[in-house]
Backbone as numpy.savetxt, mean C-alpha at the origin, in Angstrom:
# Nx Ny Nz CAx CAy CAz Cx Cy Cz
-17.06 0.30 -4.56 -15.92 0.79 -5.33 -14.65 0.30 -4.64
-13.82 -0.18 -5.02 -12.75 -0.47 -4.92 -11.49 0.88 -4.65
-10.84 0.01 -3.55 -9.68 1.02 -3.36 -8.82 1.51 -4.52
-8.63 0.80 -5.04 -7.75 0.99 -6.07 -8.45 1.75 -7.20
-9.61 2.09 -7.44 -10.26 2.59 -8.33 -10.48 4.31 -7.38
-10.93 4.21 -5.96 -11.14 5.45 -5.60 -9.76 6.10 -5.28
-8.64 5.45 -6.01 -7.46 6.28 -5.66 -6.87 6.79 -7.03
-7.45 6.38 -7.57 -7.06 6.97 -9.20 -8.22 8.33 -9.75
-9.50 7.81 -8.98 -10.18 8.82 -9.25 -9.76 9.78 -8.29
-9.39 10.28 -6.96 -8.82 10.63 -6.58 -7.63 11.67 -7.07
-6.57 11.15 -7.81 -5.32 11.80 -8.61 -5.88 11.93 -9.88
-7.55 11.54 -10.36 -7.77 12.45 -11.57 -8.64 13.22 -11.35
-8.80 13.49 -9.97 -9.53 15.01 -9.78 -8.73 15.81 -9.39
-7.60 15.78 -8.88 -6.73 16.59 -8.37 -5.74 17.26 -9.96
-5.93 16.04 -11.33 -5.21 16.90 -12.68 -6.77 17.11 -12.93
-7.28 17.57 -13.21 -8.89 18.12 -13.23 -9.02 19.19 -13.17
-8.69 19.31 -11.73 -8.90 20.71 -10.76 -7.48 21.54 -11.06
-6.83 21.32 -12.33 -5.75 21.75 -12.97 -4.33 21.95 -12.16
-4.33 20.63 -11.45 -2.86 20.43 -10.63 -2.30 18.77 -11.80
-2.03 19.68 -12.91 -1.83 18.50 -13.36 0.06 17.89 -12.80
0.75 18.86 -13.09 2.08 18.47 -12.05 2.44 17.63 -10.94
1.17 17.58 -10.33 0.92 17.77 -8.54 0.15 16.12 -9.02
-0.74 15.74 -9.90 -1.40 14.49 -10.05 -0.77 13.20 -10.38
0.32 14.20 -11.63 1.35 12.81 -11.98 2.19 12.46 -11.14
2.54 13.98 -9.92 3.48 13.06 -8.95 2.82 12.24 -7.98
1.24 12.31 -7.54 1.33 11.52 -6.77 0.94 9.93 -7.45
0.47 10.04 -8.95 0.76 8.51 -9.98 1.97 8.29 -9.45
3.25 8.91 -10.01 4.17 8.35 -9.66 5.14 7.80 -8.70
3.73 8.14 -7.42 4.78 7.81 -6.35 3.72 6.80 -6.28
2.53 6.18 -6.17 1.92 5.18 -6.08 2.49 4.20 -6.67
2.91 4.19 -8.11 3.44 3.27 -8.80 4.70 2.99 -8.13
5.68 3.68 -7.89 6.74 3.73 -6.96 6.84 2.66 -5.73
5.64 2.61 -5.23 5.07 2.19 -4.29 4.87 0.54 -4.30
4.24 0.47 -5.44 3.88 -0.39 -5.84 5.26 -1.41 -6.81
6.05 -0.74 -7.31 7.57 -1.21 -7.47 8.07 -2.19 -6.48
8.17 -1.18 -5.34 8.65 -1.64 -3.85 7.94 -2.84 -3.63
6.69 -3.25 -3.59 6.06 -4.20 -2.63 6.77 -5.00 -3.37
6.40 -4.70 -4.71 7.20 -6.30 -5.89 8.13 -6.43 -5.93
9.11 -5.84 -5.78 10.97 -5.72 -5.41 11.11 -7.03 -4.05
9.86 -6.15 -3.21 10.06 -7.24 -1.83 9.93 -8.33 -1.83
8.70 -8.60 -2.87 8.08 -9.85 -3.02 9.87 -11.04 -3.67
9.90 -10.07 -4.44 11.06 -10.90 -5.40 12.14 -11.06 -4.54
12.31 -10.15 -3.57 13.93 -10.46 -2.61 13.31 -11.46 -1.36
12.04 -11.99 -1.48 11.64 -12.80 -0.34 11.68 -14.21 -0.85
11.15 -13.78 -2.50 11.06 -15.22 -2.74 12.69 -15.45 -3.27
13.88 -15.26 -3.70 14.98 -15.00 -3.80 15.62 -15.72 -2.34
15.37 -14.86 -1.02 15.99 -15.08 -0.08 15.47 -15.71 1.20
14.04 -16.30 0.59 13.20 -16.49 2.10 13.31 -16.45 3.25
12.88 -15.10 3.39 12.99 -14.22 3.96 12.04 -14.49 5.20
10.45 -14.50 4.77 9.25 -15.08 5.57 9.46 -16.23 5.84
9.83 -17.31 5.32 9.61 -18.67 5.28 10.76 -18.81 6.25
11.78 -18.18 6.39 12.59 -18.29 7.14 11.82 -18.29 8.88
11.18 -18.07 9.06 9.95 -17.52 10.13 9.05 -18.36 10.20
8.98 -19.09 9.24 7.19 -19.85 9.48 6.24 -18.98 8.70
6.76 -17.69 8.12 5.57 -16.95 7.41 5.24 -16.62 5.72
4.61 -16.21 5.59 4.82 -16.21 4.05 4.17 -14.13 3.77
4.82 -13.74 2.94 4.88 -12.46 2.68 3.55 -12.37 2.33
3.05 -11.14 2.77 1.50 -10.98 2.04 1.49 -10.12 0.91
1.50 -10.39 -0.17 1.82 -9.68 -1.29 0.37 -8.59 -1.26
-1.00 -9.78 -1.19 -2.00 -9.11 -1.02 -2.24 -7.76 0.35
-1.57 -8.23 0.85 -1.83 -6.84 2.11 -1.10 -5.41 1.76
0.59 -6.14 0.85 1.27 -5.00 0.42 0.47 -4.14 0.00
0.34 -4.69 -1.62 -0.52 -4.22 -2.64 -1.79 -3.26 -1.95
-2.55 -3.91 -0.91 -3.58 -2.91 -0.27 -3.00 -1.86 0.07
-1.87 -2.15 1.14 -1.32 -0.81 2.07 -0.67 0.66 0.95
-0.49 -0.13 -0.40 -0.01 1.28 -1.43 -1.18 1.93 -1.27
-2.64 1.55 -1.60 -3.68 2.30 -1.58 -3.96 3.20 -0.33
-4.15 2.37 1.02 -3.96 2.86 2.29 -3.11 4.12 2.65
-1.59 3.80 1.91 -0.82 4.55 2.33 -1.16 6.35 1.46
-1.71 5.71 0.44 -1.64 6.95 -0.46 -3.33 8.16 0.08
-4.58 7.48 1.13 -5.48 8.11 1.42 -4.75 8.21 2.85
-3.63 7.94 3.54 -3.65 8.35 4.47 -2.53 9.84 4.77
-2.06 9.92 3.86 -1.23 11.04 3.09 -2.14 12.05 2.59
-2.96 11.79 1.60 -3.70 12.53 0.55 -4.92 13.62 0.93
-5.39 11.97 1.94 -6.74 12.39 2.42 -6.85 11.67 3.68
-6.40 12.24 4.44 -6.34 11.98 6.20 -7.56 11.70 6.57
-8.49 12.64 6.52 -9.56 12.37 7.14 -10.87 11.48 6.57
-10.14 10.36 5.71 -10.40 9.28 5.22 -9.43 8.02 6.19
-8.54 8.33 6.87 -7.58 7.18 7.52 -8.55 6.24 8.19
-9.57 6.71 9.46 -10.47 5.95 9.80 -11.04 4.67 8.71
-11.65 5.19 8.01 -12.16 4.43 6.87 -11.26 3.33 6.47
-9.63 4.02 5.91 -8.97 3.13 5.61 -8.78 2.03 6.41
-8.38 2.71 7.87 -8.03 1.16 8.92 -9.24 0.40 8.95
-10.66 0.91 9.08 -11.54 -0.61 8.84 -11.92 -1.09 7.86
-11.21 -0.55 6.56 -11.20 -1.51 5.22 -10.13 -2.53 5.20
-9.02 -1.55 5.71 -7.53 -2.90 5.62 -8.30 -4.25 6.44
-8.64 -3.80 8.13 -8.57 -4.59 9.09 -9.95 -5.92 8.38
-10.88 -5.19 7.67 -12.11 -5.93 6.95 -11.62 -7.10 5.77
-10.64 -6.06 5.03 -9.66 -6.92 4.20 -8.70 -8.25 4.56
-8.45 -7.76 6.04 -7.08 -8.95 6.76 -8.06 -10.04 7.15
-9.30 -9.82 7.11 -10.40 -10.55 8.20 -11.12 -11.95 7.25
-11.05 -10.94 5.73 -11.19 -11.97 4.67 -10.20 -12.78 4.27
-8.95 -12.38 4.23 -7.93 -13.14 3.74 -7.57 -14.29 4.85
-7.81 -14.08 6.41 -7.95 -15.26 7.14 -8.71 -16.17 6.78
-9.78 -15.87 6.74 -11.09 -15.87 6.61 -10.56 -17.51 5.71
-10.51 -16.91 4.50 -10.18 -17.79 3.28 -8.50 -18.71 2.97
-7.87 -18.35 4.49 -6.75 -19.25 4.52 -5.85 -18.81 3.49
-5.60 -17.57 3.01 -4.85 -16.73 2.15 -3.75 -16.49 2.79
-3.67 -16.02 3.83 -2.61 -15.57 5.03 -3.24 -16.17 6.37
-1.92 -15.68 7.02 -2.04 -15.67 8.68 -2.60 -14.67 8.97
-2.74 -13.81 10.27 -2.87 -12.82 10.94 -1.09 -12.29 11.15
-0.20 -13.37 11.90 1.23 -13.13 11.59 1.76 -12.88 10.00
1.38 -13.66 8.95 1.71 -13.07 7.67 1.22 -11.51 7.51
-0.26 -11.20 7.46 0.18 -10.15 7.55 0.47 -9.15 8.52
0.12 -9.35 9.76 0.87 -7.96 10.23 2.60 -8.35 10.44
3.09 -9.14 10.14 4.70 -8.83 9.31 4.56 -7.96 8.00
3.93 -8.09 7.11 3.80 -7.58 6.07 3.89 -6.01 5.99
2.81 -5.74 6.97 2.35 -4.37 7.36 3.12 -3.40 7.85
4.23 -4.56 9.01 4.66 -3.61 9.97 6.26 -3.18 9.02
6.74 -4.24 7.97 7.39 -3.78 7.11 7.40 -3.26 6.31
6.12 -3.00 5.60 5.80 -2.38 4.55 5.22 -1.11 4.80
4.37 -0.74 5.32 3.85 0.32 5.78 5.13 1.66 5.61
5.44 1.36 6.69 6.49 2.71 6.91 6.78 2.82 5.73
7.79 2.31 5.30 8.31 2.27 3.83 7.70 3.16 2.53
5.79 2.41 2.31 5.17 3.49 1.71 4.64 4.63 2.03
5.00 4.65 3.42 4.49 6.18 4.21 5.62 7.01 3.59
6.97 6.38 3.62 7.91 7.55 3.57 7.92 7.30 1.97
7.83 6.57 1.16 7.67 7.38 -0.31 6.64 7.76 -0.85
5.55 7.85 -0.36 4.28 8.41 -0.99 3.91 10.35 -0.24
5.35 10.16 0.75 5.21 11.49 1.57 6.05 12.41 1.07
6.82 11.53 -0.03 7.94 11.92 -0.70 9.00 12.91 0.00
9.10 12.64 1.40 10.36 12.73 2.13 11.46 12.57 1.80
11.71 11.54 0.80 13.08 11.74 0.48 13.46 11.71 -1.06
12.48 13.03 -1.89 12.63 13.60 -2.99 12.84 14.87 -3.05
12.75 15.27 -4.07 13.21 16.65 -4.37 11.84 17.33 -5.00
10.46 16.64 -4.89 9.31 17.40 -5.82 8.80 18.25 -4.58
């Protein structure tokens, strides 16, 4: 099963278990999330940003870390799991000359925080 599939089932057990309020916000902060990586993507390719570096943005690592970010919030004692899916994930994308190891952990170390603090929704009002 795919990350991205066990995180939706995830926020549709939580409107299920009749938090339906509580389900759409955390849809909407995933999607949120997922805004951001593509915002980045577009102000990198806009301002090359990576390339400025020798690197190229990992869109693919972003896109993972929304999922990451949202079981390590949600469901903590899933984080283990997550870090040796990402690190399994970074291992293939070398692997296959997709990225660097420097592409992504630039990626990570920028992106990360970022969806930690909106999927923690620290700086909302829900």
């Amino acid at each position: 099963m795919s990350i991205h599939l066990a995180c939706l089932i995830t926020i549709l057990r939580v409107m299920m278990k009749g938090n339906v309020q509580q389900g759409l916000i955390r849809l909407g902060l995933v999607a949120s999330s997922t805004l951001f990586i593509y915002g980045v993507m577009f102000l990198d390719n806009a301002l090359h940003i990576w390339p400025a570096f020798g690197l190229d943005y990992s869109t693919h690592t972003a896109i993972a870390l929304v999922f990451v970010a949202y079981f390590i919030i949600y469901k903590s004692r899933l984080m283990h799991l997550m870090v040796i899916s990402m690190f399994s994930y970074a291992l293939i994308m070398v692997h296959q000359h997709y990225h660097t190891i420097a592409d992504i952990l630039t990626t990570a170390v920028f992106i990360l925080p970022a969806l930690l603090l909106i999927q923690s929704r620290k700086f909302t009002k829900c």
